[in-house]
PDB file of C-alpha atoms in Angstrom:
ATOM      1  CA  UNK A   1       0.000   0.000   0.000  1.00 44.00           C
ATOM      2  CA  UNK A   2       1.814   3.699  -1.040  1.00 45.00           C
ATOM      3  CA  UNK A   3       0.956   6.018   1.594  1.00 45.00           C
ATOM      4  CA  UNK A   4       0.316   9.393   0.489  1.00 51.00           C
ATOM      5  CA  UNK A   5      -0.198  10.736   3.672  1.00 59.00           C
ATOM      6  CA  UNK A   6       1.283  14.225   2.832  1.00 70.00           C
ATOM      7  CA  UNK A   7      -1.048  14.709   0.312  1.00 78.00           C
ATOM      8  CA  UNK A   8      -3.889  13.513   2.458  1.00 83.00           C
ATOM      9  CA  UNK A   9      -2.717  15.658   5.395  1.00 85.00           C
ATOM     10  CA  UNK A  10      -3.300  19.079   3.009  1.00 89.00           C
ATOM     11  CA  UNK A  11      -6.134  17.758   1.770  1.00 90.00           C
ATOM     12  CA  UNK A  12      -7.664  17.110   5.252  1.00 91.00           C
ATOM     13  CA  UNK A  13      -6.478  20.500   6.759  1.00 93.00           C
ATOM     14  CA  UNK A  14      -8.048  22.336   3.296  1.00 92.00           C
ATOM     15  CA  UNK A  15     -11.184  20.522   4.169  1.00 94.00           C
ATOM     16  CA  UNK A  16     -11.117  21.723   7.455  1.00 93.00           C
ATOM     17  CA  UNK A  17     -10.391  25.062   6.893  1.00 93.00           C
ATOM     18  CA  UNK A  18     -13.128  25.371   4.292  1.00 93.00           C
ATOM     19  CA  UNK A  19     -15.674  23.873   6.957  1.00 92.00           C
ATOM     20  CA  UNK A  20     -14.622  26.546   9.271  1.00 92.00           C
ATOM     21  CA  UNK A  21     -14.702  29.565   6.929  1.00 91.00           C
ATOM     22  CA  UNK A  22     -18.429  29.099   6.814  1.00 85.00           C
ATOM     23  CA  UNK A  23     -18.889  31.275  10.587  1.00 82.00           C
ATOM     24  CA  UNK A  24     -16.794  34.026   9.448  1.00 83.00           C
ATOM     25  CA  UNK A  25     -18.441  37.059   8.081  1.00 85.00           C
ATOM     26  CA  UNK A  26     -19.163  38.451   4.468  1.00 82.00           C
ATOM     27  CA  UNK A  27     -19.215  34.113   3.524  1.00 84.00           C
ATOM     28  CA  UNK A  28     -21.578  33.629   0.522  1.00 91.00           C
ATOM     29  CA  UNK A  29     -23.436  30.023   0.824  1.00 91.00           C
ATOM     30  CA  UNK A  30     -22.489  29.343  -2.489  1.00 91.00           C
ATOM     31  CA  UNK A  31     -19.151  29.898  -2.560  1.00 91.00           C
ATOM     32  CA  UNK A  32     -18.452  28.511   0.607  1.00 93.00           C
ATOM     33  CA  UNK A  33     -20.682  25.066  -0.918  1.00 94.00           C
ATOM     34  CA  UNK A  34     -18.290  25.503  -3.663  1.00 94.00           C
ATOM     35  CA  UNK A  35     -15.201  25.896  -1.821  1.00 94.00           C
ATOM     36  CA  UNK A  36     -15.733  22.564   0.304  1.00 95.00           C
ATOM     37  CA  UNK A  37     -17.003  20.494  -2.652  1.00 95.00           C
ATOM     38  CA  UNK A  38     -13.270  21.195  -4.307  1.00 94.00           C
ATOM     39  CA  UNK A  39     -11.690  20.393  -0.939  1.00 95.00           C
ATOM     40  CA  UNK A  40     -13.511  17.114  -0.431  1.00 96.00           C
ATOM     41  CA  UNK A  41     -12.089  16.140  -4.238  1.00 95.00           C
ATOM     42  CA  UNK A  42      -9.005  16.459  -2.623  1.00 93.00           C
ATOM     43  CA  UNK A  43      -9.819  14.110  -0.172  1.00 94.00           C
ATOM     44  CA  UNK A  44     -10.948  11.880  -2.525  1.00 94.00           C
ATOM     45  CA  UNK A  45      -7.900  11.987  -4.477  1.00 93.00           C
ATOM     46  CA  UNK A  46      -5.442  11.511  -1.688  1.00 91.00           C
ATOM     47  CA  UNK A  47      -7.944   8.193  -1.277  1.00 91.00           C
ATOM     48  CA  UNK A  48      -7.386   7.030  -4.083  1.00 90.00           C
ATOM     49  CA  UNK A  49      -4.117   7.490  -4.436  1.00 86.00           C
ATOM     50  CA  UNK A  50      -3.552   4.510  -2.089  1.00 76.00           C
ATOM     51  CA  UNK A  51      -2.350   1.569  -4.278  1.00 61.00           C
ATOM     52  CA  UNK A  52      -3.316  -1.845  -3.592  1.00 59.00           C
ATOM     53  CA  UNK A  53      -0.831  -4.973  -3.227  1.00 52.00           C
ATOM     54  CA  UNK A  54      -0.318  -7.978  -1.210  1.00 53.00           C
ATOM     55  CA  UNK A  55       1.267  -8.084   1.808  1.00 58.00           C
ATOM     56  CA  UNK A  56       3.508  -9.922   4.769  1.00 60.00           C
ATOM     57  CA  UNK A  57       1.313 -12.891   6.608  1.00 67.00           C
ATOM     58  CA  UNK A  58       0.538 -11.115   9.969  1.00 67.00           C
ATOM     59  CA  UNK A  59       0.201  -7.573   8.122  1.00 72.00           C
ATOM     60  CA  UNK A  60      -2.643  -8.849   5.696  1.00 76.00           C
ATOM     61  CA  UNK A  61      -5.386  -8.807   7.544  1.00 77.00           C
ATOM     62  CA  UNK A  62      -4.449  -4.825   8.553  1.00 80.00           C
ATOM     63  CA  UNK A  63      -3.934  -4.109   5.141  1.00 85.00           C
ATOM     64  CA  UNK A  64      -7.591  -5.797   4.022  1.00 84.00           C
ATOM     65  CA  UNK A  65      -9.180  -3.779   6.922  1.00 88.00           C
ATOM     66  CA  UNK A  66      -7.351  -0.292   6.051  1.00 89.00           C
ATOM     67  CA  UNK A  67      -8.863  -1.007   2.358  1.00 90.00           C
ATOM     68  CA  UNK A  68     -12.198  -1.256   3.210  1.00 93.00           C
ATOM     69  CA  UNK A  69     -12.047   1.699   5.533  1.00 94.00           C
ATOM     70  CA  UNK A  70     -10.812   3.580   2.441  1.00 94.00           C
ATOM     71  CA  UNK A  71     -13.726   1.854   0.497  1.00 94.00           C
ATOM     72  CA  UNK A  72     -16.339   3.086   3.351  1.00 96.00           C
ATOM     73  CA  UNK A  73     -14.887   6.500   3.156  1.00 96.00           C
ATOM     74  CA  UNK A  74     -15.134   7.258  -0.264  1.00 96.00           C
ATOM     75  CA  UNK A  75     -18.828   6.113   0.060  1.00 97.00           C
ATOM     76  CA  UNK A  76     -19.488   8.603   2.726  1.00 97.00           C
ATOM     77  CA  UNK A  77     -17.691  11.015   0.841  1.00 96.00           C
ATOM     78  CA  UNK A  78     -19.992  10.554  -2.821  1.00 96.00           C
ATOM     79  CA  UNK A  79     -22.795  10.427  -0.787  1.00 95.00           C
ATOM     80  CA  UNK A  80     -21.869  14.156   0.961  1.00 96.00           C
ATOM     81  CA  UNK A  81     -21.167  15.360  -2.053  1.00 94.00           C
ATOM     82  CA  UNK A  82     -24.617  16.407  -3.512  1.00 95.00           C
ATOM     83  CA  UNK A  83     -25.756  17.324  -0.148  1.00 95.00           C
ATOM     84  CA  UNK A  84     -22.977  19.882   0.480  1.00 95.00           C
ATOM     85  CA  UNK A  85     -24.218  21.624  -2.942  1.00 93.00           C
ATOM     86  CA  UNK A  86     -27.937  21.288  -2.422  1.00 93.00           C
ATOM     87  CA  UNK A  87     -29.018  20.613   0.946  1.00 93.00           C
ATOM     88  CA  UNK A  88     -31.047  23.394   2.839  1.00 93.00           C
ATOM     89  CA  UNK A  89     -29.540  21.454   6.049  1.00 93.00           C
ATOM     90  CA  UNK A  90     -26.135  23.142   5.854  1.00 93.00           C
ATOM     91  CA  UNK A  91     -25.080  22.680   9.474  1.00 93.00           C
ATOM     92  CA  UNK A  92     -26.358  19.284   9.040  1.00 95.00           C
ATOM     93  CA  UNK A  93     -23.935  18.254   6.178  1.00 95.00           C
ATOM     94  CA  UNK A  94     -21.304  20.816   7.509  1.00 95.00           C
ATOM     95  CA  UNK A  95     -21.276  18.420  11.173  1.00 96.00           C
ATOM     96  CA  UNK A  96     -21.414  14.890   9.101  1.00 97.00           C
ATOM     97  CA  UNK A  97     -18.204  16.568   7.013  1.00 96.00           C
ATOM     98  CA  UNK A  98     -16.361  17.149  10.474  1.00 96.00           C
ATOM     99  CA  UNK A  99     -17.190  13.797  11.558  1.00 97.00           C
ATOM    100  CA  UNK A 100     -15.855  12.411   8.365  1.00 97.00           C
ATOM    101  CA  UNK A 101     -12.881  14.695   8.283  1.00 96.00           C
ATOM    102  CA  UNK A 102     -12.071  13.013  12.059  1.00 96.00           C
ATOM    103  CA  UNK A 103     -12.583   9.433  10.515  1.00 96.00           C
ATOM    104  CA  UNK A 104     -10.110  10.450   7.429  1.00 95.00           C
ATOM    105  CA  UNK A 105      -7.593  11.334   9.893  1.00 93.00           C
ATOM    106  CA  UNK A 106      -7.465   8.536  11.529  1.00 94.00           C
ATOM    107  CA  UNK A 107      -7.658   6.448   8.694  1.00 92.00           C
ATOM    108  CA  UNK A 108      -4.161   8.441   8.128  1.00 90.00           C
ATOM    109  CA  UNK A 109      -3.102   7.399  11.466  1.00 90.00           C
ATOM    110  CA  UNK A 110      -3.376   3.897  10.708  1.00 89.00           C
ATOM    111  CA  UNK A 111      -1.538   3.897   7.642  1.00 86.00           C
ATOM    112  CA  UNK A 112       1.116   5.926   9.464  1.00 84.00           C
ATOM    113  CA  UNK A 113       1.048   2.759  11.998  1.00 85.00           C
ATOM    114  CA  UNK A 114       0.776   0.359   9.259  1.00 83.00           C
ATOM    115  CA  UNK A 115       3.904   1.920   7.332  1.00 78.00           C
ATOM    116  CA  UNK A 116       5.917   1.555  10.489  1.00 80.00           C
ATOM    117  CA  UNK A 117       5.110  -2.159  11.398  1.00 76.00           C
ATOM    118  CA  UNK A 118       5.707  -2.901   7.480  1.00 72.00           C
ATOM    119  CA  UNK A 119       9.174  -1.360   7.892  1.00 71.00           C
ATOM    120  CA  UNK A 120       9.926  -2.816  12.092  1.00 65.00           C
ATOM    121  CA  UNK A 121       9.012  -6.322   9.897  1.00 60.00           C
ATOM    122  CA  UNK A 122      11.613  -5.613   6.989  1.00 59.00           C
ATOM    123  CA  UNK A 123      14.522  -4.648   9.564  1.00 60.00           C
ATOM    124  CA  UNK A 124      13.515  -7.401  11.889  1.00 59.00           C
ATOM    125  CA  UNK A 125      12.314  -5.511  15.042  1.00 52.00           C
ATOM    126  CA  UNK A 126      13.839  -4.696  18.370  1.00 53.00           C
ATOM    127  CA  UNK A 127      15.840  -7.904  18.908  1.00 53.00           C
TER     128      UNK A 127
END
């Protein structure tokens, strides 16, 4: 699995910042719809950009779960993605895009800990 976690860590903090720029004043509705919809591409991107390959025995079953995390995410996120440009129930969609943005960062987190157990296994550990 390539971890493109820099790319996912702007495209998380974007996100953020774009959900946040929606309480400060002189904000239009549509450009701040607009503004988020670009950001959560971003996200999407960065989720995609994780490649798929086999793996060591005891890291396989990580790897499987991490993958259909991704896959679950990327749901969430096509299903947002109408809603942040058309739903009347902005701080509705604007809260389940902060709960989302949480679950994409520690989706990060675990490839972070999944790159570091795939490397402990290559050098052989702490023995």
């Amino acid at each position: 699995m390539t971890i493109t976690t820099i790319g996912m860590s702007t495209a998380l903090l974007g996100l953020r910042q774009a959900l946040d720029s929606l309480s400060e004043p002189g904000t239009s509705l549509g450009g701040w719809r607009w503004t988020v919809r670009q950001q959560m591409a971003g996200i999407r991107d960065a989720l995609l950009a994780e490649a798929e390959y086999g793996g060591e025995g005891w890291l396989v079953a990580r790897k499987s779960s991490i993958l259909r995390e991704r896959t679950a995410l990327l749901a969430r996120l096509s299903a947002l993605g109408p809603a942040v440009l058309e739903s009347p129930e902005v701080d509705a969609v604007r809260a389940e895009l902060e709960r989302l943005a949480v679950d994409v960062g520690r989706h990060a987190q675990r490839l972070h800990d999944l790159a570091y157990d795939e490397v402990e296994l290559e050098l052989g550990g702490s023995e």
